[in-house]
XYZ file of C-alpha atoms in Angstrom:
118
model
C 0.010 0.037 0.059
C 1.190 3.329 -0.934
C 0.144 6.693 0.831
C 1.777 9.918 1.399
C -0.097 12.536 -0.911
C -1.616 14.060 2.174
C 1.198 13.907 4.782
C 1.750 17.497 6.281
C 5.272 17.566 7.010
C 7.862 14.895 7.349
C 6.435 13.873 10.880
C 3.527 12.754 9.325
C 5.337 10.328 7.013
C 7.207 9.176 10.238
C 4.172 8.527 12.230
C 2.611 6.635 9.328
C 5.818 4.395 8.891
C 5.861 4.052 12.561
C 2.334 2.852 12.587
C 3.339 0.500 9.599
C 0.593 2.142 7.628
C 2.041 1.482 4.375
C 4.571 -0.089 2.266
C 5.202 2.762 0.124
C 5.261 6.680 0.189
C 4.611 9.318 -2.141
C 4.886 12.764 -0.736
C 3.732 15.877 -2.388
C 6.398 18.603 -2.295
C 3.948 21.366 -1.651
C 2.686 19.511 1.402
C 5.421 17.779 2.941
C 7.417 21.127 3.479
C 9.247 22.155 0.234
C 12.859 20.945 -0.731
C 13.705 21.000 3.157
C 10.589 19.116 4.130
C 11.254 16.511 1.122
C 14.782 15.965 2.128
C 13.831 15.173 5.897
C 11.188 13.038 4.761
C 13.760 11.195 2.295
C 15.834 10.740 5.160
C 12.970 9.002 7.383
C 11.995 6.819 4.212
C 15.740 5.550 3.849
C 16.051 4.904 7.626
C 13.208 2.533 7.216
C 13.945 1.348 3.737
C 10.838 2.278 2.337
C 10.801 3.337 -1.621
C 9.531 7.016 -1.940
C 7.721 8.188 -5.063
C 6.585 11.736 -5.669
C 2.881 12.891 -5.986
C 2.501 15.684 -8.844
C 4.639 18.345 -9.755
C 7.039 16.357 -11.591
C 9.075 19.567 -12.698
C 10.282 19.765 -9.006
C 9.849 16.117 -7.868
C 12.177 14.887 -10.707
C 15.197 16.884 -9.042
C 14.025 15.764 -5.416
C 13.827 12.098 -6.441
C 17.129 12.350 -8.011
C 18.687 13.158 -4.290
C 16.390 10.539 -2.733
C 18.219 7.474 -1.608
C 15.020 5.017 -2.055
C 13.677 6.971 -5.205
C 10.805 4.693 -6.677
C 8.664 6.469 -9.083
C 7.922 9.843 -10.502
C 4.305 10.564 -10.867
C 4.191 12.570 -14.328
C 1.641 14.848 -15.265
C 1.921 17.274 -18.251
C -0.035 20.045 -16.679
C 2.835 22.919 -17.612
C 3.510 21.693 -20.960
C 0.850 24.337 -22.538
C 2.595 27.222 -20.906
C 6.198 26.209 -20.599
C 8.688 27.645 -23.014
C 10.481 23.928 -23.085
C 7.974 21.127 -22.464
C 9.963 18.322 -20.869
C 10.302 15.559 -23.512
C 10.167 11.956 -21.682
C 13.273 9.825 -22.941
C 13.146 6.386 -22.500
C 10.551 6.626 -19.801
C 12.427 8.881 -17.670
C 12.276 12.774 -17.126
C 15.438 14.409 -18.046
C 16.316 16.669 -15.070
C 17.483 20.189 -16.538
C 21.244 21.559 -15.957
C 19.776 25.131 -15.665
C 19.364 26.651 -12.433
C 16.781 25.724 -10.369
C 14.331 23.481 -11.690
C 14.957 24.580 -15.188
C 11.091 25.571 -15.914
C 10.426 28.928 -17.525
C 7.110 30.090 -18.512
C 5.732 31.107 -22.033
C 4.720 34.464 -21.476
C 2.272 34.754 -24.622
C 1.006 31.223 -23.537
C 0.718 32.327 -19.939
C -1.268 35.403 -21.195
C -3.543 33.344 -23.678
C -4.708 31.066 -20.627
C -4.911 33.709 -17.845
C -8.358 33.717 -16.438
C -9.063 37.941 -15.918
């Protein structure tokens, strides 16, 4: 069983593992506490020998999973493709992380304006 998209910080992940509530975890970077919370959660998952996947936000999660010792699966959604300057191209089933600063994600201003709701 895999849970975690609603973990509210690394302590929730720890409590779930202590309760033996799951076999796999999949935190959401926006709810786990950003990069710092993710890395803390990754340490907890590693200490318990639990594979860790992501929930949404693959533009950020791909980078975080690359630094996660028990990296399992990247949950892929293409929601940003319509407004990204360079939509990610999956290569052999993998998300290639950018070598640009940060996540490498840049918005296409014209596309953003086209989809903006006034």
